[in-house]
Short mmCIF file of C-alpha atoms and ligand atoms in Angstrom, two decimals:
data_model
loop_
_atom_site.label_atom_id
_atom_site.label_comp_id
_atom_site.label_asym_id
_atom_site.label_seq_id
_atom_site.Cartn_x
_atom_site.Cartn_y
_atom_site.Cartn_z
CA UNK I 1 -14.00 -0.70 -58.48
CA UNK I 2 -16.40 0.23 -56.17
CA UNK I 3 -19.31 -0.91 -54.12
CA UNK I 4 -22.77 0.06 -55.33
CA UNK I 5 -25.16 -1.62 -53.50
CA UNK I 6 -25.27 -4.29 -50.94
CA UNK I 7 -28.16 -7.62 -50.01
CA UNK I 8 -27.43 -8.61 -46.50
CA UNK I 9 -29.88 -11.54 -44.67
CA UNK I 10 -29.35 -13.11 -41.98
CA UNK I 11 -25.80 -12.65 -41.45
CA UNK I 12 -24.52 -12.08 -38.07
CA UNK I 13 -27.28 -9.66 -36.19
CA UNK I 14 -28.51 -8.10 -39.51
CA UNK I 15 -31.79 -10.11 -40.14
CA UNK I 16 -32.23 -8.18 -43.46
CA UNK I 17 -30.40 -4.85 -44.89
CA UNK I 18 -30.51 -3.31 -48.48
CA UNK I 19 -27.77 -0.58 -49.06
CA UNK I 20 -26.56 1.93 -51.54
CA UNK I 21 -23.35 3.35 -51.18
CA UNK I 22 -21.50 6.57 -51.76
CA UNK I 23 -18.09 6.40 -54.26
CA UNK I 24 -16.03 7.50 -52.40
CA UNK I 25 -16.75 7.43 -48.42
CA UNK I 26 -19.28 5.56 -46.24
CA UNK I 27 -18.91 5.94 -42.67
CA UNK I 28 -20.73 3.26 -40.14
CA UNK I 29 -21.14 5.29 -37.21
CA UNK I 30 -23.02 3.88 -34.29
CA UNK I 31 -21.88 2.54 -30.51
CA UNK I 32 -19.93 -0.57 -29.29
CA UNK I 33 -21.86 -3.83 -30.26
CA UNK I 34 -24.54 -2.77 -32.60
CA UNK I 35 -22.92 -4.22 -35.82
CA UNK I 36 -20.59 -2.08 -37.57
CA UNK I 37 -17.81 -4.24 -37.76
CA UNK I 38 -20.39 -7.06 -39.12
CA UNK I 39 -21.57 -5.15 -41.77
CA UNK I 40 -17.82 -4.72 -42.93
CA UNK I 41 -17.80 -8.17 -42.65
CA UNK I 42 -20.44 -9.09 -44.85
CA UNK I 43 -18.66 -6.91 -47.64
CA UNK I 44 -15.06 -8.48 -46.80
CA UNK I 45 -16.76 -12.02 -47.02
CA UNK I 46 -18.85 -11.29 -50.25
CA UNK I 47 -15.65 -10.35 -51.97
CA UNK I 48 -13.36 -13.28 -50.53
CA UNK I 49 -15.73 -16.05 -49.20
CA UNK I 50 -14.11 -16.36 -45.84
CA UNK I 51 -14.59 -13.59 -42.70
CA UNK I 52 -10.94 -11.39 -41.64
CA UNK I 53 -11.88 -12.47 -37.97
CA UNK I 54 -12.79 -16.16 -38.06
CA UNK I 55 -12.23 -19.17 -39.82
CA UNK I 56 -15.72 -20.78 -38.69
CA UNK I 57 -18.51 -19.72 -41.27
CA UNK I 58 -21.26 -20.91 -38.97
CA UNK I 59 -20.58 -17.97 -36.56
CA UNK I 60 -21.29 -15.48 -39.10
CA UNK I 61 -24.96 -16.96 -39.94
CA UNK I 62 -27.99 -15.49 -37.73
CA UNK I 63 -28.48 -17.10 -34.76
CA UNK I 64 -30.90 -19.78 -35.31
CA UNK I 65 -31.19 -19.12 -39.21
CA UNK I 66 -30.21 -22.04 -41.64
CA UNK I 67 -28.13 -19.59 -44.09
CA UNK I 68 -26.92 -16.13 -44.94
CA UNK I 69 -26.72 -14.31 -48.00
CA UNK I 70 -24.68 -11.50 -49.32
CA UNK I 71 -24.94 -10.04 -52.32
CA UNK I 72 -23.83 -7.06 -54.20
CA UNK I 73 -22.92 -4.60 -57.03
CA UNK I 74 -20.19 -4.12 -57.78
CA UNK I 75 -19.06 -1.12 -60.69
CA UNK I 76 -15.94 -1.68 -62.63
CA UNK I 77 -14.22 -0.22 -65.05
CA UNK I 78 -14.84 -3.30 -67.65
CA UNK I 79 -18.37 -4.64 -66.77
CA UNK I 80 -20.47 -4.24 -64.03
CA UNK I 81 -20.38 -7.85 -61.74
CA UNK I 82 -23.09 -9.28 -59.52
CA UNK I 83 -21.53 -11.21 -56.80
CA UNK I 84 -23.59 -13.85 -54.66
CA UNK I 85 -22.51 -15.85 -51.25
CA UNK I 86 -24.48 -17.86 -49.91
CA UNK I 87 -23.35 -19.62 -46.13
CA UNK I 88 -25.01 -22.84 -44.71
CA UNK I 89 -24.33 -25.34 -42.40
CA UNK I 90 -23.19 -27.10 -45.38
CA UNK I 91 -21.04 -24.99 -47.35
CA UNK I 92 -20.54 -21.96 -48.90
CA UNK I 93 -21.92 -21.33 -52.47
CA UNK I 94 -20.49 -18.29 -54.81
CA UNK I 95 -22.52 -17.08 -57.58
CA UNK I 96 -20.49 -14.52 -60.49
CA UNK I 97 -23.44 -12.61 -62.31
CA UNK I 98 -26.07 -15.29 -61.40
CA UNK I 99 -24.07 -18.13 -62.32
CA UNK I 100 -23.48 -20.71 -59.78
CA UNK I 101 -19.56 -20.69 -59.79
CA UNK I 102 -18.28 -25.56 -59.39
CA UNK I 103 -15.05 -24.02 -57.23
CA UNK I 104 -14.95 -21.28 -54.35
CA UNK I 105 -11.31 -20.63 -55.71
CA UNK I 106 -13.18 -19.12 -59.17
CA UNK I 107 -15.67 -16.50 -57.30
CA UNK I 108 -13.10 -15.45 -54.84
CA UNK I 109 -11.06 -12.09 -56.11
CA UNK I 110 -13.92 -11.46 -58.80
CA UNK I 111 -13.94 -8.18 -56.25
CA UNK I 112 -11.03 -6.88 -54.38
CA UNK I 113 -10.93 -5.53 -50.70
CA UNK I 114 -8.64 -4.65 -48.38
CA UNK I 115 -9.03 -4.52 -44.92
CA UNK I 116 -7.48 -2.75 -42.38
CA UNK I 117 -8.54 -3.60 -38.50
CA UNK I 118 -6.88 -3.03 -35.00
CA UNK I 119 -6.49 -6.64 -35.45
CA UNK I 120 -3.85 -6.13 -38.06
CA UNK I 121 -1.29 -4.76 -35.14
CA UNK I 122 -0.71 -8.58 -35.08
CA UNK I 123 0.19 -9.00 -38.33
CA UNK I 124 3.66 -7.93 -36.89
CA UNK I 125 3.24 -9.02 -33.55
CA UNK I 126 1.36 -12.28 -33.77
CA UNK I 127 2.09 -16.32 -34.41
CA UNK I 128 2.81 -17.07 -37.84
CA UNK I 129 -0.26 -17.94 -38.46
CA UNK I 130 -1.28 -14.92 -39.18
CA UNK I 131 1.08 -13.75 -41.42
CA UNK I 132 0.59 -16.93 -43.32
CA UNK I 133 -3.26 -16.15 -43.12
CA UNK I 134 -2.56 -13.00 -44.82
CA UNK I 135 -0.31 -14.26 -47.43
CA UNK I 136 -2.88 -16.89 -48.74
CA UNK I 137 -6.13 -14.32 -48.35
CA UNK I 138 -4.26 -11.62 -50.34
CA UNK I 139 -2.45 -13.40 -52.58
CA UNK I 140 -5.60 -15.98 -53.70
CA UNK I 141 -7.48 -13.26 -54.10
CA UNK I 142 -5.44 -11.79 -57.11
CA UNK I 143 -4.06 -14.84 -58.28
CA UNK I 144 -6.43 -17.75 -58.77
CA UNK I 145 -3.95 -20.49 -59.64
CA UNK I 146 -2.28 -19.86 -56.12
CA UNK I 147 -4.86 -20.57 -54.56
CA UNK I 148 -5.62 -24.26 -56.51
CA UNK I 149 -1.80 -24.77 -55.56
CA UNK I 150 -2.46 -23.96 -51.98
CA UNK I 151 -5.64 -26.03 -51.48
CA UNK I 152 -3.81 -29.26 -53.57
CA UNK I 153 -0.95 -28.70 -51.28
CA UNK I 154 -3.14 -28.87 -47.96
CA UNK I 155 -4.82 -31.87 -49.07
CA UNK I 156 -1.57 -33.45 -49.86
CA UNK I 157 -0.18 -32.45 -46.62
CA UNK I 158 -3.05 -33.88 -44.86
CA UNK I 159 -2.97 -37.22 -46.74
CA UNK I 160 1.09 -36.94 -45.54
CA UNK I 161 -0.03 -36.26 -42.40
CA UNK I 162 -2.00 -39.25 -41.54
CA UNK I 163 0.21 -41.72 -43.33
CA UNK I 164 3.15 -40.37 -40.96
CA UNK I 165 1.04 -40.86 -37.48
CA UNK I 166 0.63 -44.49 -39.35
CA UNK I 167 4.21 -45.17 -39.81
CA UNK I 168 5.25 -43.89 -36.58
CA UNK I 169 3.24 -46.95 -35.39
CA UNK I 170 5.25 -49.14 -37.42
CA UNK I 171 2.60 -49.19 -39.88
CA UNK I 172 1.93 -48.29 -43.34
CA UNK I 173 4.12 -47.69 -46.53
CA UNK I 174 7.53 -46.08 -46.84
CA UNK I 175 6.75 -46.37 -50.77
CA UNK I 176 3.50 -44.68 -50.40
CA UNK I 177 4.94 -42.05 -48.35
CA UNK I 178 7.59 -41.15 -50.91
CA UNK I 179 5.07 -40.57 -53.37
CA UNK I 180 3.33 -38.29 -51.41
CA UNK I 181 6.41 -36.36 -50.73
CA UNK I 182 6.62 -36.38 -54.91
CA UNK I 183 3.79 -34.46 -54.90
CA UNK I 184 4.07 -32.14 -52.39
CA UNK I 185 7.46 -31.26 -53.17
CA UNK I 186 5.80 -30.11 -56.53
CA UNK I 187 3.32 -28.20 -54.75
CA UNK I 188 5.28 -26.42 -51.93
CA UNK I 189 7.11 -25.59 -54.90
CA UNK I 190 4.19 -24.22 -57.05
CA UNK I 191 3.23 -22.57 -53.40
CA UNK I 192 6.73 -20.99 -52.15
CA UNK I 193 7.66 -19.13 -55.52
CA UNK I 194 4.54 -17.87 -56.06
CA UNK I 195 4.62 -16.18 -52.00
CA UNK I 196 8.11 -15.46 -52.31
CA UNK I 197 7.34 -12.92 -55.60
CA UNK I 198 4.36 -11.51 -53.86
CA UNK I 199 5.84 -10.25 -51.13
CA UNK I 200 8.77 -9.04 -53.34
CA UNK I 201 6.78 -7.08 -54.83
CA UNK I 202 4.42 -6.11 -52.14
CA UNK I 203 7.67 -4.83 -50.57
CA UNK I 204 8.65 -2.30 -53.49
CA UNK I 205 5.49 -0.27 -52.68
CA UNK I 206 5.56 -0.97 -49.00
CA UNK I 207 9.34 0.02 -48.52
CA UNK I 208 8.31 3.33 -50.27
CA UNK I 209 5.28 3.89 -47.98
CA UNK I 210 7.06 3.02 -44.91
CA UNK I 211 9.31 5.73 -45.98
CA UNK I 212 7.19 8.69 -46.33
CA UNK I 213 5.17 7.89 -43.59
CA UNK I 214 7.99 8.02 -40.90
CA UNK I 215 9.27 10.64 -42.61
CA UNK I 216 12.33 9.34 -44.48
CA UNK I 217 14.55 7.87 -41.45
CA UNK I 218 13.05 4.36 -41.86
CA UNK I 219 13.64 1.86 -44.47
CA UNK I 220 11.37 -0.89 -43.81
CA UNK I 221 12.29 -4.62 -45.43
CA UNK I 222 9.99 -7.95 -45.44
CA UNK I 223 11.58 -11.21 -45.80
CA UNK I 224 10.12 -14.77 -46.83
CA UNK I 225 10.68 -17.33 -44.40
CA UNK I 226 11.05 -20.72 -46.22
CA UNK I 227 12.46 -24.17 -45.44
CA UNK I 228 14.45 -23.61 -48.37
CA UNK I 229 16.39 -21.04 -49.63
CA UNK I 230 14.60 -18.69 -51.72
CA UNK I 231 16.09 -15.74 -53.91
CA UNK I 232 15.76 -13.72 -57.45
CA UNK I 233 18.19 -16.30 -58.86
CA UNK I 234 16.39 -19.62 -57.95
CA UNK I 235 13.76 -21.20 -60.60
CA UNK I 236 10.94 -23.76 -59.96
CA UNK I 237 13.52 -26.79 -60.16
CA UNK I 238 15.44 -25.60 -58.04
CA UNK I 239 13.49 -25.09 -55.00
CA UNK I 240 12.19 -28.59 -56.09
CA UNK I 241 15.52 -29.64 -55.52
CA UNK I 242 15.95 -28.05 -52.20
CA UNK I 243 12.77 -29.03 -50.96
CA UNK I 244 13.72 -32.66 -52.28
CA UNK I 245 17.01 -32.45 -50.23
CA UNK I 246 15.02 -31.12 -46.78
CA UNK I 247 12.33 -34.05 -46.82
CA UNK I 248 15.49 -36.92 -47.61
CA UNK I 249 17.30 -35.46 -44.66
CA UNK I 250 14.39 -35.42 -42.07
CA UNK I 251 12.32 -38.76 -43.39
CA UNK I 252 13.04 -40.47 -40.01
CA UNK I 253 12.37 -38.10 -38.13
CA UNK I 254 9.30 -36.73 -39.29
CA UNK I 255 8.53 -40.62 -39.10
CA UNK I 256 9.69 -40.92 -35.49
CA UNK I 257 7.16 -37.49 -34.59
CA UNK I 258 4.41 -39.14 -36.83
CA UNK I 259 4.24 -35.28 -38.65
CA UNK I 260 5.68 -33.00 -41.57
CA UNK I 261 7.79 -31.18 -39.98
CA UNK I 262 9.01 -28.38 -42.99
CA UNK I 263 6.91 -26.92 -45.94
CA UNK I 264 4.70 -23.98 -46.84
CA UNK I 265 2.52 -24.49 -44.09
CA UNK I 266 5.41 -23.69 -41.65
CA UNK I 267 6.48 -20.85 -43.44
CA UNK I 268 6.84 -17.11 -41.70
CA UNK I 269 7.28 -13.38 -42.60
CA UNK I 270 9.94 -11.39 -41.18
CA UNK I 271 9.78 -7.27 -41.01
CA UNK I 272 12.81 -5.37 -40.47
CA UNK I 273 13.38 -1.27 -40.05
CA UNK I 274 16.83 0.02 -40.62
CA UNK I 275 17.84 -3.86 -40.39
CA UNK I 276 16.60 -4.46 -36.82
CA UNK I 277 13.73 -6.97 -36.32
CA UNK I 278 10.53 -5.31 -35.90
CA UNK I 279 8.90 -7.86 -33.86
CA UNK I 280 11.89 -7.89 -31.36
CA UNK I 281 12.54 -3.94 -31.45
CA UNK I 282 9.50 -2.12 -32.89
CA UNK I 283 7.72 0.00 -30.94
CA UNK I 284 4.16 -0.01 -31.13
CA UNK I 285 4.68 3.36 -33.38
CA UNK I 286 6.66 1.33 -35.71
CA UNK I 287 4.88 -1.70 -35.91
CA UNK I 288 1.45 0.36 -36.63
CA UNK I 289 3.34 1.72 -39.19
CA UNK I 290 4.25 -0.89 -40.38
CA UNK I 291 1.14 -2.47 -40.58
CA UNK I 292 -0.26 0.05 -42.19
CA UNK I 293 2.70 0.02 -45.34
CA UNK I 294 1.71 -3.25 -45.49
CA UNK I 295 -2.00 -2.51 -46.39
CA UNK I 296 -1.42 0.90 -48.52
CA UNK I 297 1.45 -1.25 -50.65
CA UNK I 298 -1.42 -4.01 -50.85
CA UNK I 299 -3.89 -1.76 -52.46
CA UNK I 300 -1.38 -0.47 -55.12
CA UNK I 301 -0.22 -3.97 -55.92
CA UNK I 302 -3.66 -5.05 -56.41
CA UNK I 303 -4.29 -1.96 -58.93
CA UNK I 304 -0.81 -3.03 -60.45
CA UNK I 305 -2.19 -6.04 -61.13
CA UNK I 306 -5.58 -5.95 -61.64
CA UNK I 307 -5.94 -2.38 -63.04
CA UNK I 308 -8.41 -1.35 -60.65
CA UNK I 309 -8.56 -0.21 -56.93
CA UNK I 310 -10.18 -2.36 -54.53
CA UNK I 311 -12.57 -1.30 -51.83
CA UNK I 312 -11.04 -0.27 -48.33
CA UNK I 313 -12.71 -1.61 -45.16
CA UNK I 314 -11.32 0.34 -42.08
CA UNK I 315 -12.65 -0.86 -38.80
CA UNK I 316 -12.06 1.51 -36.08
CA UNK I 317 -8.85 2.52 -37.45
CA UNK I 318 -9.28 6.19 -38.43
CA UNK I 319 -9.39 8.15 -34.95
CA UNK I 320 -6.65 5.33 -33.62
CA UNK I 321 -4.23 6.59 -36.02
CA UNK I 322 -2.66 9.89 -35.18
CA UNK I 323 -2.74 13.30 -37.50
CA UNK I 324 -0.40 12.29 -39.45
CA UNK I 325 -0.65 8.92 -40.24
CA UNK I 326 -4.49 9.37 -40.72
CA UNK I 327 -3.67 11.80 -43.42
CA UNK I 328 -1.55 9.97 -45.06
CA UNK I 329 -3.68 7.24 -45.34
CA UNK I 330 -6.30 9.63 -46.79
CA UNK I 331 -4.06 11.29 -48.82
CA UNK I 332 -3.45 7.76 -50.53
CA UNK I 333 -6.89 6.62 -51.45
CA UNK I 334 -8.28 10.78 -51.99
CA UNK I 335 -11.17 10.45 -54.71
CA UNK I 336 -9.43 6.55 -56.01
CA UNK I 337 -10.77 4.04 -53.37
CA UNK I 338 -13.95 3.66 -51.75
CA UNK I 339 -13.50 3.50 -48.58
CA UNK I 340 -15.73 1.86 -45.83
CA UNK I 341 -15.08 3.53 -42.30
CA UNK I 342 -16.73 2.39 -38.92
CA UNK I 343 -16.67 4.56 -35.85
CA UNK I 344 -17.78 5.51 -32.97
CA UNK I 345 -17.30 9.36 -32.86
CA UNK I 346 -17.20 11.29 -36.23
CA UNK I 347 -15.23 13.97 -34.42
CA UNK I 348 -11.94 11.59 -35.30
CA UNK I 349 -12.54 12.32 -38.86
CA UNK I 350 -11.35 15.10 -40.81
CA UNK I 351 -13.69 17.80 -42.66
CA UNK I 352 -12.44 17.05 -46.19
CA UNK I 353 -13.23 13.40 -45.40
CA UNK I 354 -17.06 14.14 -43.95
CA UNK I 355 -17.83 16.19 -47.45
CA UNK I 356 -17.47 13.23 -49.56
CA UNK I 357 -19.37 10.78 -47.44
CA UNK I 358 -22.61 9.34 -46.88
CA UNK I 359 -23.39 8.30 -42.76
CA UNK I 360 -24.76 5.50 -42.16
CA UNK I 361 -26.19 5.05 -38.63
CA UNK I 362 -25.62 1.16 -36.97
CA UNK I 363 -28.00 0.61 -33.89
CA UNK I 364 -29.02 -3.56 -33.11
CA UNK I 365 -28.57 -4.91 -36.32
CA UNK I 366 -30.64 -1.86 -38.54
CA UNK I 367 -28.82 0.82 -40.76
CA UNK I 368 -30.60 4.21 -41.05
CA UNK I 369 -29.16 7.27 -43.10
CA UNK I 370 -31.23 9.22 -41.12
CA UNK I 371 -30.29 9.86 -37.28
CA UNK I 372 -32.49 7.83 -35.16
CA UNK I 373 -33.81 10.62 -32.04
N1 ADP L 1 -24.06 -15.09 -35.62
C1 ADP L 1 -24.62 -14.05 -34.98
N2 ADP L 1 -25.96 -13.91 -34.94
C2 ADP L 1 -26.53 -12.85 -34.28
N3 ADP L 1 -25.84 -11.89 -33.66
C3 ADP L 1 -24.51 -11.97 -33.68
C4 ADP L 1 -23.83 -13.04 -34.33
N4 ADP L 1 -22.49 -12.85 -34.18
C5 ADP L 1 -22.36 -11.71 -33.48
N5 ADP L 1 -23.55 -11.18 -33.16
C6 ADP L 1 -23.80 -9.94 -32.41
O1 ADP L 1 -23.25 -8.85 -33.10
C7 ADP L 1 -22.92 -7.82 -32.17
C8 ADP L 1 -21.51 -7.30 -32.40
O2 ADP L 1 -21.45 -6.66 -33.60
P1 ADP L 1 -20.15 -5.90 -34.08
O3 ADP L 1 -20.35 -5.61 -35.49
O4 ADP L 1 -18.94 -6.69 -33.71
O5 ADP L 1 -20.22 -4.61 -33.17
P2 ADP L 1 -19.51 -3.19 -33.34
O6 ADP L 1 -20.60 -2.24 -33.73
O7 ADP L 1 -18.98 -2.90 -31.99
O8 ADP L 1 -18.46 -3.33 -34.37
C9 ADP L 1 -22.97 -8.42 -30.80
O9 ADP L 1 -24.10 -7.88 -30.15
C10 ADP L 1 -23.14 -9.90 -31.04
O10 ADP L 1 -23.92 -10.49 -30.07
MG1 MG L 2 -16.39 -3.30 -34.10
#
């Protein structure tokens, strides 16, 4: 799929932008703090209703506006798709082809992007949080029902939650709080197989990446970190059973700390090369690389599964890569995604790259494709 044209107002510092794009390459050239990485923004958020770089929508409206709007067209193989988002102070509304869509969770993945961004060094490095973050972003946005798991599992946790900080008072129901565990036992179930096959299979094209890109003497590995035990054999019931077994055994004590102490939302990713931990013993080579496996494998699981390619946002990520790495990247998406590039320097970008590209130049929140002198 690709990205045809694109409505910005009143998002970030863009007060109002119309855009047509190029297939294949669209470079955002300008200097530091003139918007580029907001305009890749407003694309990442059209397709996925929530911003790579915060969780608080009410940054990304204009300063002293009441809303923003994205919109855009999007060309697909099947039909072409008009995609809507509107942000207020209130909420976020999605619209699919003019029709106002009752649940975010149905207008997010109607388009697929991927981002890359020198924030996704962390991905390795980082708290958990952001390797949960990345699980539930890129995994809702190709599987719907995930995502109505996830968000019936946070509410249930939250409802948990509260009831806990109750009891630990000496208040409250021990029969109401085994019901909740019912259901969220059914829901980190729902949550934890569905992750747990994801990255599976995110790690048969990643593995294979990994490899070519350090040149066949790595073998890179990602493991799900769950409460429970999770492997090929296991079913649904079973990890029901498991998770059954973990709340029994810490009841009190999630009752003495008033908080649910395992589940989904404590869940982690681990990455090992050649079997060593990457976060311990990676070098900053590796973990780039790694990184970087992680979001090429993403883009062929997402064609895997959807049957098309998504769009590729890379912020400021070309010219850090080295010669090698960049062309692999490039030699991946060549002519099959569009990709979105922001920069600073075109110099960092290869010829073959610049022929098949349209320049867009970024100065205070305006787009030009003609040089500003
Ligand atoms: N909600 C907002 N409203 C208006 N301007 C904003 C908002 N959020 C960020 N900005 C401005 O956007 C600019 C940064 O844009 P950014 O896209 O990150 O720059 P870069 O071109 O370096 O990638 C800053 O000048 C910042 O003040
Ligand atoms: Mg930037």
């Amino acid at each position: 799929m690709y990205l045809k044209k694109l409505n910005v107002r009143q998002y970030r510092n863009y007060k109002k932008v119309e855009l047509a794009f190029h297939k294949q390459v669209n470079i955002f050239l300008g200097e530091n703090a003139q918007g580029k990485t907001n305009i890749l923004e407003a694309i990442f958020v059209l397709a996925l209703a929530k911003s790579h770089r915060t969780s608080k929508d009410k940054e990304l409206i204009g300063w002293g506006e009441e809303f923003a709007r994205i919109q855009g067209e999007v060309a697909r193989k099947t039909s072409p798709l008009d995609i809507e988002l509107i942000l207020s102070v209130k909420g976020k509304k999605g619209k699919i082809n003019g029709l106002e869509q009752k649940k975010l969770s149905e207008y997010v993945g109607a388009a697929n992007v991927v981002m890359f961004a020198p924030e996704d060094l962390n991905l390795v490095k980082g708290s958990p949080q952001v390797r949960r973050r990345f699980l539930d972003m890129e995994l809702g946005q190709i599987s719907r029902v995930y995502l109505h798991h996830l968000a019936t599992y946070q509410k249930v946790l939250k409802q948990r939650n509260h009831l806990l900080k109750t009891l630990q008072f000496g208040k409250g129901s021990k029969e109401m709080l085994d019901i909740l565990t019912d259901q969220m036992i059914v829901l980190a179930a729902e949550v934890t197989i569905r992750r747990y096959g994801f990255i599976k299979r995110l790690q048969k094209w990643a593995e294979q990446i990994h490899h070519d890109v350090s040149r066949g003497k790595e073998k890179l590995e990602i493991c799900y970190l769950s409460a429970v035990d999770v492997s090929d054999e296991i079913d649904l019931s079973k990890i029901k059973e498991a998770f059954y077994q973990v709340y029994k055994e810490v009841k009190e004590r999630e009752i003495q700390r008033g908080i649910t102490l395992f589940g989904p939302h404590r869940d982690d990713l681990g990455f090992l090369i050649n079997e060593k931990d990457v976060q311990t013993y990676g070098s900053q080579g590796q973990q780039r690389t790694t990184a970087l496996a992680l979001k090429l494998a993403e883009i062929e699981l997402i064609y895997a599964e959807i049957g098309e390619y998504p769009i590729l946002l890379l912020d400021d990520v070309l010219s850090e890569l080295d010669d090698y790495r960049q062309s692999h990247l490039l030699q991946t998406i060549q002519g099959r995604v569009q990709t979105f590039v922001t920069t600073t320097n075109v110099s960092g970008i290869d010829e073959q790259t610049l022929n098949q590209s349209t320049i867009f130049y970024v100065s205070e929140g305006t787009i030009s494709q003609e040089m500003e002198r």
